[in-house]
Coordinates of N, CA and C in Angstrom, one line a residue:
M1 N 7.5 28.0 -1.1 CA 6.0 27.7 -1.5 C 5.8 26.9 -2.8
R2 N 6.7 26.9 -3.7 CA 6.9 26.1 -5.0 C 6.7 24.8 -4.3
I3 N 7.7 24.2 -3.4 CA 7.7 22.7 -3.0 C 6.4 22.4 -2.6
A4 N 5.8 23.3 -1.5 CA 4.5 23.1 -1.0 C 3.4 22.9 -1.9
I5 N 3.4 23.8 -3.2 CA 2.3 23.5 -4.0 C 2.4 22.3 -4.9
A6 N 3.8 22.0 -5.2 CA 4.3 20.7 -6.0 C 3.8 19.4 -5.1
G7 N 3.8 19.5 -3.8 CA 3.4 18.5 -2.9 C 1.9 18.3 -2.9
L8 N 1.1 19.5 -2.9 CA -0.2 19.5 -3.0 C -0.7 18.7 -4.3
I9 N 0.0 19.3 -5.4 CA -0.5 18.9 -6.8 C -0.1 17.3 -6.9
G10 N 1.1 17.0 -6.5 CA 1.4 15.4 -6.4 C 0.5 14.9 -5.7
G11 N 0.2 15.2 -4.5 CA -0.8 14.3 -3.5 C -2.1 14.3 -4.1
L12 N -2.7 15.3 -4.9 CA -3.9 15.2 -5.6 C -4.1 14.3 -6.7
V13 N -2.8 14.4 -7.4 CA -2.6 13.5 -8.6 C -2.7 11.8 -8.1
M14 N -1.8 11.7 -7.1 CA -1.9 10.3 -6.4 C -3.1 10.0 -6.0
F15 N -3.9 10.9 -5.4 CA -5.3 10.3 -4.7 C -6.3 10.0 -5.9
F16 N -6.4 10.9 -6.7 CA -7.3 10.8 -7.6 C -7.1 9.4 -8.5
W17 N -5.7 9.1 -9.0 CA -5.3 8.3 -9.6 C -5.6 7.2 -8.8
G18 N -5.3 6.9 -7.4 CA -5.9 5.9 -6.5 C -7.2 5.7 -6.6
A19 N -8.1 6.5 -6.7 CA -9.6 6.5 -6.6 C -10.0 5.8 -7.9
F20 N -9.2 6.2 -8.9 CA -9.7 5.5 -10.3 C -9.1 4.2 -10.4
A21 N -8.0 3.9 -9.7 CA -7.5 2.5 -9.8 C -8.3 1.5 -9.1
H22 N -8.9 2.0 -7.8 CA -9.7 1.0 -7.2 C -11.0 1.0 -7.6
M23 N -11.7 2.3 -8.0 CA -13.3 2.3 -8.3 C -13.6 2.0 -9.9
V24 N -12.7 2.2 -10.8 CA -12.7 2.1 -12.4 C -12.2 0.8 -12.6
L25 N -10.9 0.7 -12.3 CA -9.8 -0.3 -12.7 C -10.0 -1.5 -11.4
P26 N -9.7 -2.7 -11.9 CA -9.7 -3.8 -10.8 C -8.4 -3.8 -9.9
L27 N -7.5 -2.8 -10.1 CA -6.5 -3.0 -9.4 C -5.9 -3.2 -8.2
G28 N -6.9 -2.3 -7.3 CA -6.8 -2.6 -5.8 C -7.5 -3.8 -5.3
E29 N -8.0 -4.3 -6.0 CA -9.1 -5.6 -5.4 C -8.7 -6.9 -6.1
M30 N -7.5 -6.9 -6.9 CA -7.1 -8.3 -7.3 C -6.7 -9.1 -6.4
S31 N -7.3 -10.2 -6.6 CA -7.3 -11.3 -5.7 C -8.0 -11.3 -4.5
M32 N -8.9 -10.5 -4.4 CA -9.8 -10.4 -3.1 C -11.0 -11.2 -3.4
R33 N -11.4 -12.0 -2.5 CA -12.5 -13.1 -2.9 C -13.6 -12.9 -1.7
A34 N -14.6 -13.2 -1.9 CA -15.7 -13.3 -0.9 C -15.6 -14.8 -0.3
P35 N -16.0 -15.1 1.0 CA -15.8 -16.3 1.7 C -17.0 -17.1 1.2
L36 N -17.1 -18.5 1.4 CA -18.2 -19.2 1.2 C -19.2 -18.9 2.1
D37 N -19.1 -18.8 3.2 CA -20.0 -18.5 4.5 C -19.6 -17.3 5.2
E38 N -19.9 -16.3 5.0 CA -19.3 -15.0 5.7 C -19.6 -14.9 7.3
D39 N -20.9 -15.5 7.6 CA -21.4 -15.4 9.0 C -20.7 -16.3 9.6
K40 N -20.2 -17.7 9.2 CA -19.7 -18.7 9.9 C -18.3 -18.3 10.1
V41 N -17.5 -17.6 9.1 CA -16.2 -17.1 9.3 C -16.2 -16.0 10.3
L42 N -17.1 -15.0 10.2 CA -17.1 -14.1 11.4 C -17.3 -14.6 12.6
T43 N -18.1 -15.5 12.8 CA -18.3 -16.0 14.2 C -17.2 -16.8 14.5
A44 N -16.5 -17.7 13.7 CA -15.3 -18.4 14.2 C -14.2 -17.3 14.4
L45 N -14.1 -16.2 13.9 CA -13.1 -15.1 14.2 C -13.3 -14.6 15.6
H46 N -14.7 -14.3 15.8 CA -14.9 -13.6 17.1 C -14.8 -14.7 18.2
E47 N -14.8 -16.0 17.9 CA -14.8 -17.1 19.0 C -13.4 -17.3 19.2
G48 N -12.5 -17.4 18.2 CA -11.3 -18.1 17.9 C -10.1 -17.1 18.3
L49 N -10.3 -15.7 18.3 CA -9.4 -14.7 18.4 C -9.6 -14.0 19.6
P50 N -8.3 -13.4 20.3 CA -8.5 -12.7 21.3 C -9.4 -11.1 21.2
P51 N -9.9 -10.7 21.9 CA -10.7 -9.4 21.6 C -9.7 -8.2 21.4
E52 N -8.7 -8.6 20.7 CA -7.7 -7.1 20.6 C -7.5 -6.9 19.0
H53 N -7.2 -5.5 18.7 CA -6.9 -5.4 17.2 C -5.7 -5.8 17.1
G54 N -5.2 -6.7 15.9 CA -4.2 -7.3 15.9 C -4.0 -8.0 14.5
I55 N -2.7 -8.5 14.1 CA -2.6 -9.1 13.1 C -2.1 -10.7 13.5
Y56 N -2.9 -11.8 12.8 CA -2.8 -13.1 13.2 C -2.4 -13.8 12.2
V57 N -1.3 -14.6 11.9 CA -1.2 -15.5 11.2 C -1.4 -17.0 11.5
L58 N -2.0 -17.8 10.7 CA -2.4 -19.0 10.9 C -1.9 -20.0 9.9
P59 N -1.6 -21.1 10.3 CA -1.1 -21.6 11.6 C 0.1 -20.7 12.2
H60 N -0.3 -20.5 13.7 CA 0.5 -19.8 14.3 C 1.8 -20.3 14.9
F61 N 2.9 -19.5 14.6 CA 4.3 -20.1 15.1 C 4.6 -19.6 16.2
D62 N 4.8 -20.4 17.5 CA 5.3 -19.5 18.6 C 7.0 -19.5 18.8
P63 N 7.4 -18.4 18.7 CA 9.1 -18.3 18.8 C 9.7 -19.0 20.0
A64 N 8.9 -19.3 21.1 CA 9.5 -19.8 22.2 C 9.8 -21.4 21.7
V65 N 9.3 -21.9 20.8 CA 9.7 -23.3 20.6 C 10.7 -23.7 20.0
H66 N 11.5 -22.5 19.6 CA 12.9 -22.7 19.0 C 13.9 -23.5 19.8
G67 N 14.5 -24.6 19.3 CA 15.3 -25.4 20.3 C 14.5 -26.7 20.7
D68 N 13.1 -26.7 20.6 CA 12.4 -27.9 20.8 C 12.2 -28.5 19.3
D69 N 13.0 -29.5 18.9 CA 12.9 -30.1 17.6 C 11.4 -31.2 17.5
T70 N 11.0 -31.5 18.8 CA 9.4 -32.1 18.6 C 8.5 -31.1 18.1
K71 N 8.6 -30.0 18.9 CA 7.4 -28.9 18.7 C 7.6 -28.4 17.2
L72 N 9.0 -28.2 17.0 CA 9.2 -27.5 15.4 C 8.8 -28.6 14.4
A73 N 8.9 -29.8 14.6 CA 8.4 -31.0 13.6 C 7.1 -30.9 13.7
A74 N 6.4 -30.9 14.6 CA 4.8 -30.9 14.9 C 4.1 -29.4 14.1
Y75 N 4.6 -28.3 14.4 CA 4.3 -27.2 13.8 C 4.7 -27.2 12.1
S76 N 5.9 -27.8 11.9 CA 5.9 -28.0 10.4 C 4.9 -28.8 9.7
A77 N 4.6 -29.9 10.3 CA 3.7 -30.8 9.7 C 2.3 -30.3 9.6
K78 N 2.1 -29.3 10.7 CA 0.6 -28.6 10.8 C 0.6 -27.7 9.7
A79 N 1.7 -27.0 9.5 CA 1.7 -26.0 8.4 C 1.6 -26.5 7.1
K80 N 2.2 -27.7 6.9 CA 2.1 -28.4 5.5 C 0.8 -28.7 5.0
A81 N 0.0 -29.3 6.3 CA -1.3 -29.9 6.1 C -2.4 -29.0 6.2
S82 N -2.2 -27.7 6.7 CA -3.5 -26.8 7.1 C -3.4 -25.7 5.9
P83 N -4.7 -24.9 5.9 CA -4.7 -23.7 5.2 C -3.9 -22.7 5.8
Y84 N -3.6 -21.7 5.2 CA -2.8 -20.5 5.7 C -3.8 -19.2 5.7
A85 N -3.5 -18.4 6.8 CA -4.3 -17.0 6.6 C -3.6 -16.0 7.2
F86 N -3.5 -14.9 6.6 CA -2.8 -13.6 7.2 C -4.2 -12.9 7.6
I87 N -4.3 -12.5 8.9 CA -5.8 -11.9 9.1 C -5.4 -10.5 10.1
V88 N -6.1 -9.4 9.4 CA -6.0 -8.1 10.1 C -7.3 -8.0 10.8
Y89 N -7.3 -8.4 12.1 CA -8.5 -8.4 12.8 C -8.8 -7.4 13.8
A90 N -10.0 -6.8 13.9 CA -10.5 -5.9 14.9 C -11.7 -6.5 15.3
P91 N -12.0 -6.6 16.6 CA -13.1 -7.3 17.4 C -14.3 -6.4 17.4
Y92 N -14.2 -5.1 16.7 CA -15.2 -4.2 16.8 C -15.7 -3.8 15.3
G93 N -16.7 -3.6 15.1 CA -17.3 -3.2 13.6 C -17.1 -1.8 13.3
K94 N -17.2 -1.6 12.2 CA -17.1 -0.1 11.4 C -17.8 -0.3 10.1
D95 N -18.4 0.8 9.7 CA -19.1 0.8 8.3 C -18.2 1.2 7.4
S96 N -17.6 0.3 6.6 CA -16.7 0.5 5.6 C -16.9 1.5 4.5
L97 N -18.4 1.5 4.5 CA -19.1 2.5 3.4 C -18.7 4.1 3.9
A98 N -18.6 4.2 5.2 CA -18.3 5.9 5.6 C -16.7 5.8 5.6
M99 N -16.4 6.6 4.5 CA -14.9 6.3 4.3 C -14.5 7.8 4.5
G100 N -15.1 8.9 5.1 CA -14.6 10.3 5.1 C -13.2 10.3 5.8
N101 N -12.9 9.7 7.0 CA -11.5 9.5 7.7 C -10.7 9.0 6.8
N102 N -11.0 7.9 6.3 CA -10.0 7.1 5.5 C -9.6 7.8 4.2
L103 N -10.5 8.6 3.6 CA -10.2 9.3 2.2 C -9.2 10.5 2.8
F104 N -9.5 11.1 3.7 CA -8.7 12.3 4.5 C -7.2 11.6 4.7
H105 N -7.3 10.6 5.4 CA -5.9 9.8 5.6 C -5.2 9.6 4.4
Q106 N -5.8 9.0 3.5 CA -5.1 8.8 2.1 C -4.8 9.9 1.4
W107 N -5.4 11.0 1.4 CA -4.9 12.2 0.8 C -3.8 12.7 1.3
L108 N -3.9 12.7 2.8 CA -2.9 13.5 3.6 C -1.5 12.5 3.3
S109 N -1.5 11.2 3.5 CA -0.2 10.3 3.0 C 0.2 10.5 1.8
D110 N -0.5 10.8 0.9 CA -0.3 10.8 -0.5 C 0.4 12.4 -0.7
T111 N 0.0 13.3 0.0 CA 0.5 14.5 0.0 C 1.6 14.6 0.7
L112 N 2.0 14.0 1.8 CA 3.3 14.0 2.4 C 4.4 13.3 1.7
A113 N 4.0 12.2 1.0 CA 4.8 11.6 0.1 C 5.4 12.2 -0.9
A114 N 4.4 13.1 -1.5 CA 4.9 13.8 -2.7 C 5.6 15.0 -2.1
L115 N 5.5 15.4 -0.9 CA 6.5 16.6 -0.5 C 7.6 16.1 -0.5
I116 N 8.0 14.7 0.0 CA 9.3 14.1 0.1 C 9.9 13.9 -1.5
M117 N 9.0 13.9 -2.4 CA 9.4 13.6 -3.8 C 9.7 15.1 -4.3
A118 N 8.8 16.1 -4.0 CA 9.3 17.4 -4.4 C 10.6 17.8 -3.8
L119 N 11.0 17.5 -2.7 CA 12.3 17.8 -2.3 C 13.5 17.3 -2.8
V120 N 13.3 15.7 -3.3 CA 14.2 15.1 -4.2 C 14.2 16.0 -5.5
L121 N 13.0 16.1 -6.0 CA 13.1 16.9 -7.4 C 14.0 18.2 -7.4
I122 N 13.7 19.2 -6.2 CA 14.6 20.3 -6.3 C 16.1 20.0 -6.4
R123 N 16.4 18.9 -5.6 CA 17.8 18.3 -5.5 C 18.4 18.1 -6.9
A124 N 17.6 17.0 -7.4 CA 18.1 16.3 -8.7 C 17.9 17.2 -10.0
G125 N 16.9 18.2 -10.2 CA 16.7 19.0 -11.1 C 15.3 18.7 -11.3
T126 N 14.8 19.7 -12.1 CA 13.3 19.7 -12.5 C 13.0 19.5 -13.9
G127 N 11.7 19.5 -14.1 CA 11.4 19.1 -15.6 C 10.4 17.8 -15.6
A128 N 9.5 17.8 -16.5 CA 8.4 16.9 -16.6 C 9.0 15.6 -16.7
V129 N 10.1 15.4 -17.7 CA 10.9 14.1 -17.9 C 11.5 13.6 -16.9
R130 N 12.3 14.5 -16.1 CA 13.0 14.1 -14.8 C 12.0 13.6 -13.7
G131 N 10.9 14.5 -13.7 CA 9.8 14.1 -12.7 C 9.2 12.8 -12.9
L132 N 9.1 12.5 -14.1 CA 8.4 11.1 -14.6 C 9.3 10.1 -14.1
C133 N 10.6 10.3 -14.3 CA 11.7 9.1 -14.1 C 11.9 9.0 -12.6
I134 N 12.0 10.1 -12.0 CA 12.0 10.0 -10.5 C 10.7 9.4 -9.9
G135 N 9.5 9.9 -10.3 CA 8.3 9.3 -9.8 C 8.2 7.7 -10.3
L136 N 8.5 7.5 -11.3 CA 8.5 5.9 -11.5 C 9.4 5.2 -10.5
G137 N 10.6 5.9 -10.2 CA 11.7 5.1 -9.4 C 11.0 5.2 -7.9
F138 N 10.2 6.2 -7.5 CA 9.5 6.2 -6.0 C 8.4 5.1 -6.2
G139 N 7.7 5.0 -7.0 CA 6.6 3.9 -7.2 C 7.1 2.5 -7.3
V140 N 8.3 2.4 -7.9 CA 9.1 1.0 -8.0 C 9.7 0.7 -6.6
F141 N 10.2 1.8 -5.9 CA 10.6 1.7 -4.7 C 9.8 1.2 -3.4
T142 N 8.7 1.8 -3.5 CA 7.4 1.5 -2.7 C 6.9 0.3 -2.6
W143 N 7.0 -0.3 -4.1 CA 6.4 -1.6 -4.1 C 7.6 -2.6 -3.7
L144 N 8.9 -2.5 -4.1 CA 9.8 -3.3 -3.5 C 10.0 -3.4 -2.1
A145 N 10.0 -2.1 -1.5 CA 10.0 -2.2 0.1 C 8.7 -2.5 0.7
L146 N 7.5 -2.7 0.3 CA 6.5 -3.1 1.0 C 5.8 -4.4 0.5
S147 N 5.3 -4.2 -0.9 CA 4.6 -5.4 -1.3 C 5.3 -6.4 -1.7
V148 N 6.5 -6.5 -2.0 CA 7.3 -7.8 -2.3 C 7.5 -8.4 -1.0
P149 N 7.9 -7.9 0.1 CA 8.1 -8.6 1.4 C 6.6 -9.2 1.7
F150 N 5.6 -8.6 1.6 CA 4.3 -9.0 2.0 C 4.1 -10.5 0.9
W151 N 4.6 -10.3 -0.1 CA 4.3 -11.4 -0.9 C 5.3 -12.6 -0.6
N152 N 6.3 -12.1 -0.4 CA 7.4 -13.3 0.0 C 7.4 -13.9 1.5
W153 N 7.0 -13.0 2.5 CA 6.8 -13.7 3.6 C 5.7 -14.1 4.1
Y154 N 4.4 -13.3 3.6 CA 3.1 -13.4 4.0 C 2.3 -14.1 3.2
R155 N 2.8 -14.5 1.9 CA 2.1 -15.1 1.0 C 1.1 -14.4 0.1
F156 N 1.0 -13.2 0.1 CA -0.1 -12.2 -0.6 C -0.1 -12.8 -2.1
P157 N -1.2 -12.7 -2.6 CA -1.4 -13.4 -3.9 C -0.3 -12.6 -4.9
G158 N -0.1 -13.3 -5.9 CA 0.8 -12.5 -7.0 C 0.1 -11.7 -7.7
A159 N -1.2 -11.8 -8.0 CA -1.9 -10.9 -8.7 C -2.4 -9.5 -7.9
F160 N -2.4 -9.6 -6.7 CA -2.5 -8.6 -5.8 C -1.2 -7.8 -5.8
T161 N -0.1 -8.5 -5.9 CA 1.4 -7.9 -5.7 C 1.5 -7.2 -6.9
I162 N 1.2 -7.8 -8.1 CA 1.5 -7.0 -9.6 C 0.5 -5.9 -9.6
G163 N -0.8 -6.2 -9.0 CA -1.8 -4.9 -9.2 C -1.2 -3.6 -8.4
Y164 N -0.7 -4.0 -7.3 CA -0.1 -3.0 -6.4 C 1.1 -2.2 -7.0
L165 N 1.9 -3.2 -7.9 CA 3.0 -2.5 -8.5 C 2.4 -1.5 -9.6
I166 N 1.6 -1.9 -10.5 CA 1.0 -1.0 -11.5 C 0.4 0.3 -10.8
E167 N -0.3 0.2 -9.8 CA -1.1 1.2 -9.0 C 0.1 2.3 -8.7
Q168 N 1.1 1.7 -7.7 CA 2.3 2.5 -7.3 C 3.1 3.3 -8.5
A169 N 3.5 2.2 -9.4 CA 4.6 2.7 -10.3 C 3.8 3.9 -11.4
F170 N 2.5 3.6 -11.9 CA 2.0 4.4 -12.7 C 1.5 5.8 -11.9
G171 N 1.0 5.6 -10.8 CA 0.5 6.7 -10.0 C 1.5 7.7 -9.8
W172 N 2.7 7.2 -9.3 CA 3.9 8.2 -9.1 C 4.5 8.7 -10.3
L173 N 4.3 8.2 -11.4 CA 5.0 8.3 -12.7 C 4.3 9.7 -13.0
L174 N 3.0 9.6 -13.0 CA 2.2 10.9 -13.3 C 2.4 11.7 -12.3
A175 N 2.4 11.5 -11.2 CA 2.6 12.8 -10.2 C 4.0 13.4 -10.3
G176 N 4.9 12.4 -10.5 CA 6.1 13.1 -10.7 C 6.3 14.1 -11.9
A177 N 5.7 13.5 -12.9 CA 5.8 14.3 -14.0 C 4.9 15.8 -14.0
V178 N 4.1 15.6 -13.3 CA 3.3 17.0 -13.1 C 3.9 17.8 -12.3
M179 N 4.7 17.2 -10.9 CA 5.4 18.1 -10.3 C 6.7 18.4 -10.7
G180 N 7.2 17.7 -11.6 CA 8.6 18.0 -12.2 C 8.2 19.4 -13.3
W181 N 7.2 19.2 -14.0 CA 6.6 20.2 -14.7 C 6.5 21.5 -14.2
W182 N 5.8 21.5 -12.8 CA 5.5 22.7 -12.0 C 6.7 23.2 -11.5
L183 N 7.3 22.5 -10.9 CA 8.8 22.8 -10.4 C 9.7 23.4 -11.4
G184 N 9.6 23.1 -12.7 CA 10.6 23.7 -13.8 C 10.0 25.0 -14.2
R185 N 9.0 25.3 -14.0 CA 8.5 26.5 -14.3 C 9.2 27.7 -13.8
R186 N 9.4 28.8 -14.6 CA 10.1 30.2 -14.0 C 9.0 30.7 -13.2
A187 N 9.7 31.6 -12.5 CA 8.7 32.5 -11.5 C 7.9 33.3 -12.4
N188 N 8.1 33.7 -13.6 CA 7.4 34.7 -14.4 C 6.4 33.8 -15.3
G189 N 6.5 32.4 -15.3 CA 5.3 31.7 -15.8 C 6.1 30.9 -17.1
A190 N 7.1 31.4 -17.5 CA 7.8 30.7 -18.7 C 8.3 29.4 -18.5
L191 N 8.3 28.6 -19.3 CA 8.7 27.2 -19.0 C 10.4 26.9 -19.2
K192 N 10.8 26.3 -18.2 CA 12.3 25.7 -18.3 C 12.2 24.5 -19.2
P193 N 13.4 24.2 -19.6 CA 13.4 22.9 -20.6 C 12.9 21.6 -19.7
V194 N 12.1 20.7 -20.2 CA 11.4 19.7 -19.6 C 12.2 18.4 -19.3
A195 N 13.5 18.3 -19.6 CA 14.6 17.2 -19.4 C 15.5 17.5 -18.5

């Protein structure tokens, strides 16, 4: 039961920190820009992409051309001369202001991640300081495992990547400290040492 409560607490801390980071601080939107002519871009996406929810990288590289030096040279020249885009495309619309399902899924994923961290805390030892350190490790781990590869391979902007580091590292640091404190409490309510 203590682990479940720790997971719920950590999930809530992370959820509310994420809301603060996106709604009050600019961390979640660093490097996000508005297009010069949104309607023209939306029309071009509708006309130029298949009617399938997917990820499109432009210019597109077809792995089937490996071994064809002429096609590889043509792709290389096109890639050097063209703009680059990483597009998450859905051919159907959705009201992005209706966030009920998105908020629930965010809270659920934060809580499941916090439950994993609670299991690690129980094995590694509890206390606010230990939780803080483990939480910071979790935050940096998520950044190294997810955000850095997107920066490296898909050219996500550096500011967006750094913003994600701050969001994840600080959020899990806070969640870990609170979870470590909670798990370090004795059953009768007295506190164990925090380190």
